[in-house]
Short mmCIF file of C-alpha atoms and ligand atoms in Angstrom, two decimals:
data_model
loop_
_atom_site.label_atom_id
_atom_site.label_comp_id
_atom_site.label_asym_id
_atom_site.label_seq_id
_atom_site.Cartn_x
_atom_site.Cartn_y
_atom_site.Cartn_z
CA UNK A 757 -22.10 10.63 -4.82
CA UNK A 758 -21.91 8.13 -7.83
CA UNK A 759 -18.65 6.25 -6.77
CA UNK A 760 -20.03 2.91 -8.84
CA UNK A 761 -21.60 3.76 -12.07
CA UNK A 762 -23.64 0.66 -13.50
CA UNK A 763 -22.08 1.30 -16.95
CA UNK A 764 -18.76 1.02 -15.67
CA UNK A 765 -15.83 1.56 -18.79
CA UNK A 766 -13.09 -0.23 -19.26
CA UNK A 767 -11.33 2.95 -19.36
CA UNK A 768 -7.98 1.29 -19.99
CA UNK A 769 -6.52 0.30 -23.47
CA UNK A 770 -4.94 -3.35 -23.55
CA UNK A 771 -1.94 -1.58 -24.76
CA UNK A 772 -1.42 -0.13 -21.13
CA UNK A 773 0.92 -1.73 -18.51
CA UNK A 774 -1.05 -3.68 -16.04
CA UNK A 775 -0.65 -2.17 -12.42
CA UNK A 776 -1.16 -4.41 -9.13
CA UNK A 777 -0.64 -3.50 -5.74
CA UNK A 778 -2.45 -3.84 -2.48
CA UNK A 779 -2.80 -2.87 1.42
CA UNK A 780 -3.47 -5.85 3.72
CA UNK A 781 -6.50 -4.34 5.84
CA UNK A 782 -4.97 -4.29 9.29
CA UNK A 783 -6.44 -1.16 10.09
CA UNK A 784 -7.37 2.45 8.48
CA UNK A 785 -4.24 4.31 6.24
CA UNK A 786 -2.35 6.79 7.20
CA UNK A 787 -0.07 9.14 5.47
CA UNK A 788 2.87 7.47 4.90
CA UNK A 789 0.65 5.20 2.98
CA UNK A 790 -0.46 8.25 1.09
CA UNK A 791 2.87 9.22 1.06
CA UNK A 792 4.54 6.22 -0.54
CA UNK A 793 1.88 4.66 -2.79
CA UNK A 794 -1.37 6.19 -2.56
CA UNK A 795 -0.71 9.47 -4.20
CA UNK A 796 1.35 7.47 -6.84
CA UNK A 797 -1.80 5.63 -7.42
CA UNK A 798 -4.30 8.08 -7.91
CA UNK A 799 -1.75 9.74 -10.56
CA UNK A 800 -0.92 6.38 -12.46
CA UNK A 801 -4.72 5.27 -12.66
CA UNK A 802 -4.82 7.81 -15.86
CA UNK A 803 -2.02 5.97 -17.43
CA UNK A 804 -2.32 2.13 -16.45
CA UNK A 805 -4.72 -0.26 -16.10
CA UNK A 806 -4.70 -0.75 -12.29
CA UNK A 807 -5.81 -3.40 -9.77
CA UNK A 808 -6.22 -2.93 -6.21
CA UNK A 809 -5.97 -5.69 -3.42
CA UNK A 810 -7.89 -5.32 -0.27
CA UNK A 811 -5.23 -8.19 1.04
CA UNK A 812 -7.09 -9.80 3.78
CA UNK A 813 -6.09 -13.01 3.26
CA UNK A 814 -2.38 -12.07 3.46
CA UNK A 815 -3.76 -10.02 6.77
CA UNK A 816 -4.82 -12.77 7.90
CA UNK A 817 -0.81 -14.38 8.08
CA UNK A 818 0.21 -12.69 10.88
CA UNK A 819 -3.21 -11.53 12.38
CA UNK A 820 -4.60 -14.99 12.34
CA UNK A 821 -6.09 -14.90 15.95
CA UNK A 822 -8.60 -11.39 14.62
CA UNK A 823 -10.08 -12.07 11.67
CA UNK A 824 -13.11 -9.81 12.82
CA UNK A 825 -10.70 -7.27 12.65
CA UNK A 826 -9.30 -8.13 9.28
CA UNK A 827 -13.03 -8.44 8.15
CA UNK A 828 -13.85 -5.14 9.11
CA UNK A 829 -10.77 -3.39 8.09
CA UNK A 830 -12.07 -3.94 4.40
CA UNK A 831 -14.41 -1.50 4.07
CA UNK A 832 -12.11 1.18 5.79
CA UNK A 833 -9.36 0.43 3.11
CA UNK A 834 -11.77 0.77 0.50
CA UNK A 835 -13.17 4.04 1.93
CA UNK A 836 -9.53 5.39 2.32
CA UNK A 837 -8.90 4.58 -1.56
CA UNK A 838 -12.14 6.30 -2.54
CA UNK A 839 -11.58 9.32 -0.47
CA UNK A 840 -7.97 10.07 -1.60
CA UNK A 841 -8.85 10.18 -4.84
CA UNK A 842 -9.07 6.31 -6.68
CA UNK A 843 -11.60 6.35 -8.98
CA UNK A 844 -13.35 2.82 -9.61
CA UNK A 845 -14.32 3.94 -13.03
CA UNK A 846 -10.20 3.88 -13.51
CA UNK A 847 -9.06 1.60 -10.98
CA UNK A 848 -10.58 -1.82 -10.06
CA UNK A 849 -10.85 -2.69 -6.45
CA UNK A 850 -10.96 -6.05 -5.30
CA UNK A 851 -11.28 -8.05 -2.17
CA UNK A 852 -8.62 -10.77 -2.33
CA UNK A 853 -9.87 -13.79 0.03
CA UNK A 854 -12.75 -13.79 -2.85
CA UNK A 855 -10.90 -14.18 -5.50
CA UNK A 856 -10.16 -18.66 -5.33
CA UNK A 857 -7.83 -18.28 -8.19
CA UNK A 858 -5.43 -16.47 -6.23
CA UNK A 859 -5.44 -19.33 -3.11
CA UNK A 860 -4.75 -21.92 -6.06
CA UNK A 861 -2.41 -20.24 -8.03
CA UNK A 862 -0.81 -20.41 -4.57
CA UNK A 863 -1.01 -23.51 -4.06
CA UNK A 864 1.07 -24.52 -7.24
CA UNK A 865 3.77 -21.96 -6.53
CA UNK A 866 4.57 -23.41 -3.43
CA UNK A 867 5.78 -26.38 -4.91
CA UNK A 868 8.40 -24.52 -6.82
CA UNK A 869 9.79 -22.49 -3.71
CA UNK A 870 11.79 -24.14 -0.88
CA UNK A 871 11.26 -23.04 2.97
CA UNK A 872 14.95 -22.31 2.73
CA UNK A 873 14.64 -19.41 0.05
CA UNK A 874 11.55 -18.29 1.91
CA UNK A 875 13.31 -18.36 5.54
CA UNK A 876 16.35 -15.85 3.02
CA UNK A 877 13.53 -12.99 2.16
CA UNK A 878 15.27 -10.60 3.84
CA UNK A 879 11.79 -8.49 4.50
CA UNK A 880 10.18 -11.84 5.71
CA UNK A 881 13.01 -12.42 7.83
CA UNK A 882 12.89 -8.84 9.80
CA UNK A 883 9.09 -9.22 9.57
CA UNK A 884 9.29 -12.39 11.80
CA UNK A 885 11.79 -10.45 14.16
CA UNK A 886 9.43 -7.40 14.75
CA UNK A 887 6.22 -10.04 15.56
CA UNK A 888 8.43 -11.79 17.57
CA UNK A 889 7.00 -15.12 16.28
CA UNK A 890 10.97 -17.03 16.61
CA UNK A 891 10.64 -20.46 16.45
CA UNK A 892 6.60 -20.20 15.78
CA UNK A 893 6.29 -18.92 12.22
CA UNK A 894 2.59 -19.63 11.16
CA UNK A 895 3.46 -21.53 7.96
CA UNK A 896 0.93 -18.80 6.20
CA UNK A 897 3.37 -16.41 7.34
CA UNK A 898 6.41 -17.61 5.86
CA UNK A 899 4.14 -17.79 2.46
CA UNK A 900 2.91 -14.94 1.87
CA UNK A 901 5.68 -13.67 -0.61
CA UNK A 902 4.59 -16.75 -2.64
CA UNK A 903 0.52 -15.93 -2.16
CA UNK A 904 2.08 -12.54 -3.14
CA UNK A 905 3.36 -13.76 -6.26
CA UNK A 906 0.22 -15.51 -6.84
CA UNK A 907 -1.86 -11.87 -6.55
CA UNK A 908 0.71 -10.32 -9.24
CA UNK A 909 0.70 -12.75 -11.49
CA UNK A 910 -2.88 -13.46 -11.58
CA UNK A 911 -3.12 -10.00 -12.61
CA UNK A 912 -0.54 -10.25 -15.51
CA UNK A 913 1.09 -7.52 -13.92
CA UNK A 914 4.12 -5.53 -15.16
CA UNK A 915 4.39 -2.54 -12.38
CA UNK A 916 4.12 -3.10 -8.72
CA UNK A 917 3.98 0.15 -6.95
CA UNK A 918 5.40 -1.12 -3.47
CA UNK A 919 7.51 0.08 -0.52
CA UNK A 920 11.42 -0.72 -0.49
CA UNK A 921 10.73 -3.61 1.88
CA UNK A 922 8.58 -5.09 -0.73
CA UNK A 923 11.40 -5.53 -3.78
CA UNK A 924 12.26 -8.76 -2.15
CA UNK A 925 8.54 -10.06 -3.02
CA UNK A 926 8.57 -8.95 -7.03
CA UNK A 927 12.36 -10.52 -6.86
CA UNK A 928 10.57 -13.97 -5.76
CA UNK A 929 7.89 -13.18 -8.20
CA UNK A 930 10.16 -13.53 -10.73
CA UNK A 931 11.74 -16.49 -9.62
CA UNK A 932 8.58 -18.26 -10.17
CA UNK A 933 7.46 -16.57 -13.17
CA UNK A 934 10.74 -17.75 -14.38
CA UNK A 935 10.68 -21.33 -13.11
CA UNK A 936 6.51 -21.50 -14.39
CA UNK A 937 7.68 -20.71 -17.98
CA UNK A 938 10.19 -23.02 -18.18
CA UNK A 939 8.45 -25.94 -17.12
CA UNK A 940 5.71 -24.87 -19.51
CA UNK A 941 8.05 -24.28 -22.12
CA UNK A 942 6.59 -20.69 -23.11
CA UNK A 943 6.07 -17.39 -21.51
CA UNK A 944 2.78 -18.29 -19.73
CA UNK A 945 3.25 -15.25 -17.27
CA UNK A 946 5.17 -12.01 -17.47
CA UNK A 947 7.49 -11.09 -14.91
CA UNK A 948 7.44 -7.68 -12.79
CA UNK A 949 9.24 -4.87 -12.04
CA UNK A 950 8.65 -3.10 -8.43
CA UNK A 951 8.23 0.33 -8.85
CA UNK A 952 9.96 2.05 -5.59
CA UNK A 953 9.17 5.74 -4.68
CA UNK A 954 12.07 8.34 -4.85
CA UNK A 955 11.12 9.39 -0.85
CA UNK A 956 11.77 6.82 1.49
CA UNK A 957 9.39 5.77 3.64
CA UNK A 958 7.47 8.51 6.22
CA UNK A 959 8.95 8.07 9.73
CA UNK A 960 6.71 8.72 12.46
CA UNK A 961 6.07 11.90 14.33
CA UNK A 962 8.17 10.29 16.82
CA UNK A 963 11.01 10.05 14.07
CA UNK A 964 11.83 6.83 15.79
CA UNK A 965 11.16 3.89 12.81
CA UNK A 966 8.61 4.38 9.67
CA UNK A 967 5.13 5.57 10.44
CA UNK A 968 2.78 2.38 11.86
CA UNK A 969 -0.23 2.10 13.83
CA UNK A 970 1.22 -0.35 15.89
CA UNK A 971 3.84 1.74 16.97
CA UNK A 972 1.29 4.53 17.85
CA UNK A 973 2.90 7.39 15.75
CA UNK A 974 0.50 7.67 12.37
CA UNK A 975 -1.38 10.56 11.37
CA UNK A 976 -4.02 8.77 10.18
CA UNK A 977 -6.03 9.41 7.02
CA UNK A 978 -9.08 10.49 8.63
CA UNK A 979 -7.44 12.55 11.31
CA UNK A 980 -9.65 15.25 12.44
CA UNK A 981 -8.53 18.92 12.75
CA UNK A 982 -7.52 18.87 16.28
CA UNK A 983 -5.49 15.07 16.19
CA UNK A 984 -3.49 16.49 12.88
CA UNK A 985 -2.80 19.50 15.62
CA UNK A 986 -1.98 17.47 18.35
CA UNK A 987 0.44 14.88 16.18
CA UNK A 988 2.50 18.13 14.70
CA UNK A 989 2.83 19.42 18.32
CA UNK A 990 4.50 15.98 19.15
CA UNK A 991 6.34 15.55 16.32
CA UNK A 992 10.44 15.05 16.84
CA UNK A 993 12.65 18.25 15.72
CA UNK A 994 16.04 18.74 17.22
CA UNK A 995 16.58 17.97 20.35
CA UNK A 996 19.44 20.53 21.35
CA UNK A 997 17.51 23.51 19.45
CA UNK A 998 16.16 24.81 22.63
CA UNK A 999 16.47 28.55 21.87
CA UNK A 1000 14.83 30.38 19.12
CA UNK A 1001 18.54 31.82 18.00
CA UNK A 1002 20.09 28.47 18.72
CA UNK A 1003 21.13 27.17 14.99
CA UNK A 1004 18.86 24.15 14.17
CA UNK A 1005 19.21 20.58 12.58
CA UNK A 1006 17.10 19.64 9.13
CA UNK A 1007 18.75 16.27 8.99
CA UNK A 1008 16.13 13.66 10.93
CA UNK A 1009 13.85 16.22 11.86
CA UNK A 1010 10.71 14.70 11.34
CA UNK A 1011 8.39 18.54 10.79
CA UNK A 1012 11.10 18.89 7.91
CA UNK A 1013 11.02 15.46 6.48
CA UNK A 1014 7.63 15.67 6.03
CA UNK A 1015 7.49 19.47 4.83
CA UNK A 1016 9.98 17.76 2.18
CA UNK A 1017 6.93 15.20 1.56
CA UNK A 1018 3.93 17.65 1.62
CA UNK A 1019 4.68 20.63 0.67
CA UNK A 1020 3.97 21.77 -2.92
CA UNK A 1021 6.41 25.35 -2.63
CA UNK A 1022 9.25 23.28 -2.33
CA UNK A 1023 11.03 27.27 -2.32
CA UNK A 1024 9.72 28.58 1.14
CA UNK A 1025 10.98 25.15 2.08
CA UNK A 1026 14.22 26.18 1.29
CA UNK A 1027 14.49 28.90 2.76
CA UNK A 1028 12.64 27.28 5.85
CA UNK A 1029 15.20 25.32 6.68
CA UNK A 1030 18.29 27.89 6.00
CA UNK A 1031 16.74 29.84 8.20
CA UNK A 1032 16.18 27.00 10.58
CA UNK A 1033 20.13 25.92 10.48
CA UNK A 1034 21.33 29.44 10.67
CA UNK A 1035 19.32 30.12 14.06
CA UNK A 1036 16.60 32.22 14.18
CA UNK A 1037 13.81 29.74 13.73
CA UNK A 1038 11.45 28.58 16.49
CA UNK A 1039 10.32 25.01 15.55
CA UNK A 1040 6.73 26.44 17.00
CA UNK A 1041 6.55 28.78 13.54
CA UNK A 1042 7.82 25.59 11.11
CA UNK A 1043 4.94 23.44 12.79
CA UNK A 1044 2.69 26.23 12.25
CA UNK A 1045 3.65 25.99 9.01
CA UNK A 1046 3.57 22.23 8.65
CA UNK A 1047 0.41 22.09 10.55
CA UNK A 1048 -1.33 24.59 7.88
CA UNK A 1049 0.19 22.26 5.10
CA UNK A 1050 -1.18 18.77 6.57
CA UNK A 1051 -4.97 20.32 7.41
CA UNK A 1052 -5.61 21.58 3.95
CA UNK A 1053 -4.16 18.00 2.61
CA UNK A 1054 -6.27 15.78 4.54
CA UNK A 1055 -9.09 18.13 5.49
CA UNK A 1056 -10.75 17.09 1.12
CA UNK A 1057 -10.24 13.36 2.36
CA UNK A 1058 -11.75 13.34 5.52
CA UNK A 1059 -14.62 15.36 4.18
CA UNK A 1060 -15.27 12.91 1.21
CA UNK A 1061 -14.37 9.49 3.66
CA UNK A 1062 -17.56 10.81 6.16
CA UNK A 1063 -19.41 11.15 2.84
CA UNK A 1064 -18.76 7.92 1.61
CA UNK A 1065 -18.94 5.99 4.65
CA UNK A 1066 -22.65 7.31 4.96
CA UNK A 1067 -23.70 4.17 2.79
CA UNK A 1068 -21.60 1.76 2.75
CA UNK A 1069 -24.09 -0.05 0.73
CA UNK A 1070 -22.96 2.08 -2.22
CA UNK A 1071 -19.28 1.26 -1.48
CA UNK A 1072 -20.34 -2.77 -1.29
CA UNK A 1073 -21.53 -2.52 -4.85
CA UNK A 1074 -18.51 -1.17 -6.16
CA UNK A 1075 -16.59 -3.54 -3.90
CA UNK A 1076 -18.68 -6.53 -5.78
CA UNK A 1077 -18.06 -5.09 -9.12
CA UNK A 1078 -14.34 -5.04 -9.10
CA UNK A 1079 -13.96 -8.24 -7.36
CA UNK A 1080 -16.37 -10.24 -9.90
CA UNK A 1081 -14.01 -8.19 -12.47
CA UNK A 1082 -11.24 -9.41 -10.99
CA UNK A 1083 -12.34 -12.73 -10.21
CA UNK A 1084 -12.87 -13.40 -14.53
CA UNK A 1085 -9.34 -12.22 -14.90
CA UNK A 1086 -7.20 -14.40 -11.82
CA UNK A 1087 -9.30 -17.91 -13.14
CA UNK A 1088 -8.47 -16.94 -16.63
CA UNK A 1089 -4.97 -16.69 -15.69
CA UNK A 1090 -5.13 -20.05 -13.41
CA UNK A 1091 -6.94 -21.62 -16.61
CA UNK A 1092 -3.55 -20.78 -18.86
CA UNK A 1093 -1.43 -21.76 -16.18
CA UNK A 1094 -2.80 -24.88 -15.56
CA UNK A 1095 -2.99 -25.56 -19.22
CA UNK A 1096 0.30 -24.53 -20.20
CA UNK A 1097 1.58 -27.20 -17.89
CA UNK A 1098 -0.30 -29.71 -19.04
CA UNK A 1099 -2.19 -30.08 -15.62
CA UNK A 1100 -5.54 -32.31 -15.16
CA UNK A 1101 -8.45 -31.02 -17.24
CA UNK A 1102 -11.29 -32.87 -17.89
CA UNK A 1103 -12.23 -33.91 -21.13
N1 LIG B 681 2.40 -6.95 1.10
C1 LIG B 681 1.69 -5.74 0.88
C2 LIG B 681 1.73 -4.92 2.18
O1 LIG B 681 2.03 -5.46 3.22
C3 LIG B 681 0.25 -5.93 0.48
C4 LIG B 681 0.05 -6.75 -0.78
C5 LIG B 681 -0.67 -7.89 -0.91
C6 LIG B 681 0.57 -6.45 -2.06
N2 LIG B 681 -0.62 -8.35 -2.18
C7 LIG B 681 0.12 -7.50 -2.89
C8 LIG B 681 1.38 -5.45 -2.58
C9 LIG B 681 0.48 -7.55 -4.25
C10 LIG B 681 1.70 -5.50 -3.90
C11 LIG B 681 1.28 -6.54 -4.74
O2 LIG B 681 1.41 -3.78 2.16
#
């Protein structure tokens, strides 16, 4: 499969809004990830000139004590991107603890950002509750909105297809862009706009908190046939429709939510769940349903991920491509930075 041509295009026009957004590579994606960005993705790579982050660096923040694990996460990322669809002849794909630029940039934003408007991210702030890292922040962790900034803005991007929980992060992002073209007394660097999927984010099958590996209740990307069937057996419905005839709930049942997500007959849904509240339904024939729904989704990317993980030598290559792409484009931006404030050059 020719995922890395050697004559790669630069498909996109300079007229095109700049895209950057990234996955820190903690671990394989699942499909709330394909859910709330990497469907988006695939569809805006026509239209934008987009960047991808393999953020292992920012991994690294709160998974400090496995970097194997961040290390090898990399090429899973990368093999989820290719195999849902993001094309590197449209998309660039870059490894981010490669890209120096990025780790200086940082390094001058931090002096414009106090550790008392970093300890007010309200994202950061849940983020350290949920590690349970209290009084022991790693300073890297409390940073990372501003190493965050520092991957946007390298990119001169305009769009930032994130999460809800990330709008805090472009909202900082701006505060610096802001505060950077001031001091240089032009508009050095653009600012961003976070661009937040309609659907909130895909609870678990659990329906207890957003889907996560860590919390055990992802269908993951490269589920096979018989874990996809296992995770819609699980998944939460209503709890008080025991009987067939019993009327049903829609509202926070987790096999709806996610036939709301999935399905592309958004009609039989309808009437799905009408059925479903007026009693009749047996959540066994919705799963059925659902189950059908999620096999023929995933069953193309788990097919093209085995493919594609067959030589990962092929994969590196593209991998090296997009970052030495990328890596031109972050030092160009550090270069303007640094001389639109007048910083050390030599002469
Ligand atoms: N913070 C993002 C996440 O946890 C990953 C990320 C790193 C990112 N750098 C980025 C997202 C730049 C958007 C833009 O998933």
């Amino acid at each position: 499969m020719n995922i890395a041509p050697n004559h790669t295009p630069d498909r996109a026009t300079d007229t095109q809004p700049v895209i950057l957004t990234g996955d820190r590579t903690t671990g394989p994606l699942h499909l709330g990830h394909y859910a709330g960005s990497l469907r988006n993705r695939v569809a805006l790579q026509h239209s934008h000139r987009q960047y991808l982050l393999l953020a292992d660096a920012q991994a690294l923040t709160d998974n400090a004590a496995d970097p194997e694990k961040v290390a090898n996460n990399v090429l899973e990322v990368a093999l989820d991107y290719l195999a849902v669809g993001i094309d590197p002849e449209l998309t660039t794909i870059a490894v981010q603890s490669a890209l120096p630029a990025l780790a200086e940039l940082t390094m001058l934003y931090l002096n414009h950002v106090t550790v008392s408007r970093l300890e007010r991210n309200p994202t950061i702030k849940t983020e350290i509750q949920q590690r349970g890292f209290e009084r022991d922040v790693p300073a890297g962790f409390l940073c990372y909105p501003v190493s965050q900034a520092a991957d946007i803005t390298a990119f001169r991007a305009t769009l930032v297809p994130v999460g809800e929980d990330q709008a805090p992060m472009i909202e900082q992002t701006n505060e610096i862009v802001r505060r950077m073209n001031r001091l240089a007394g032009c508009d050095v660097l653009p600012e961003a706009r976070a661009l937040i999927p309609a659907v909130g984010r895909l609870p678990g099958i659990d329906g207890i908190g957003k889907m996560s590996k860590s919390a055990g209740n992802a269908i993951p990307l490269s589920a096979s046939p018989d874990e996809i069937r296992d995770a819609v057996r699980r998944m939460y419905t209503d709890p008080d429709h025991l009987k067939v005839s019993d009327p049903g709930k829609v509202e926070g049942n987790v096999v709806f939510t996610y036939l709301d997500a999935f399905s592309d007959d958004q009609g039989t849904v309808s009437d799905l769940k009408a059925r479903y509240r007026r009693g009749g339904l047996g959540d066994i024939q919705v799963k059925n349903h659902l189950e059908e729904i999620l096999q023929t989704l995933i069953w193309p990317i788990r097919e093209r991920r085995t493919r594609l993980a067959e030589d990962p030598g092929e994969v590196m290559r593209m991998l090296r491509d997009g970052t030495d792409k990328a890596r031109e484009i972050t030092q160009a931006t550090l270069d303007e930075v640094r001389s639109a404030l007048g910083l050390f050059r030599w002469t």
